[in-house]
Amino acid sequence: MPVIAYFLIAFAVFLVLLAITWSFRNTAAKVGSPRRAPGAGTARGHDTDGHQH
């Protein structure tokens, strides 16, 4: 097999791996810490940080 074929195969594998990696961009920000609406899931009269109103 000619040398250029090895280069083309390696470059194609690199592009496929790059595409897979690129598809996960900004994933940490999306699943990091979901924000809740103020007062959602808390006791009545308490804020999300535990302070009373």
Tab-separated table of C-alpha atoms in Angstrom:
chain	number	residue	atom	x	y	z
A	1	MET	CA	0.000	0.000	0.000
A	2	PRO	CA	1.421	3.430	-0.896
A	3	VAL	CA	2.481	5.819	1.846
A	4	ILE	CA	-0.230	8.323	0.914
A	5	ALA	CA	-2.888	5.700	1.701
A	6	TYR	CA	-1.638	5.428	5.294
A	7	PHE	CA	-1.786	9.205	5.575
A	8	LEU	CA	-5.332	9.355	4.209
A	9	ILE	CA	-6.531	6.586	6.537
A	10	ALA	CA	-4.910	8.252	9.558
A	11	PHE	CA	-6.342	11.637	8.583
A	12	ALA	CA	-9.830	10.154	8.128
A	13	VAL	CA	-9.634	8.510	11.569
A	14	PHE	CA	-8.474	11.822	13.045
A	15	LEU	CA	-11.431	13.657	11.489
A	16	VAL	CA	-13.903	11.070	12.782
A	17	LEU	CA	-12.477	11.313	16.314
A	18	LEU	CA	-12.495	15.102	16.076
A	19	ALA	CA	-16.166	15.048	15.057
A	20	ILE	CA	-17.034	12.796	18.007
A	21	THR	CA	-15.154	15.065	20.410
A	22	TRP	CA	-16.707	18.196	18.888
A	23	SER	CA	-20.203	16.770	19.349
A	24	PHE	CA	-19.698	16.911	23.140
A	25	ARG	CA	-18.807	20.617	23.229
A	26	ASN	CA	-20.575	22.622	25.963
A	27	THR	CA	-21.984	19.427	27.505
A	28	ALA	CA	-20.626	20.220	30.972
A	29	ALA	CA	-22.457	23.545	31.015
A	30	LYS	CA	-25.703	21.883	29.943
A	31	VAL	CA	-25.693	19.147	32.604
A	32	GLY	CA	-23.545	20.811	35.275
A	33	SER	CA	-26.021	22.295	37.708
A	34	PRO	CA	-29.604	22.636	36.567
A	35	ARG	CA	-31.226	25.814	37.798
A	36	ARG	CA	-34.523	25.618	39.616
A	37	ALA	CA	-37.233	28.212	39.720
A	38	PRO	CA	-37.119	30.364	42.875
A	39	GLY	CA	-38.952	28.584	45.663
A	40	ALA	CA	-39.398	25.355	43.748
A	41	GLY	CA	-39.133	22.331	46.000
A	42	THR	CA	-38.622	24.275	49.220
A	43	ALA	CA	-40.678	24.619	52.364
A	44	ARG	CA	-43.195	27.441	52.411
A	45	GLY	CA	-41.615	30.701	53.551
A	46	HIS	CA	-38.036	29.584	52.963
A	47	ASP	CA	-35.792	30.551	50.086
A	48	THR	CA	-33.566	28.040	48.272
A	49	ASP	CA	-30.592	29.030	50.457
A	50	GLY	CA	-32.508	28.409	53.712
A	51	HIS	CA	-33.287	31.985	54.715
A	52	GLN	CA	-36.769	32.914	55.837
A	53	HIS	CA	-38.672	35.730	54.192
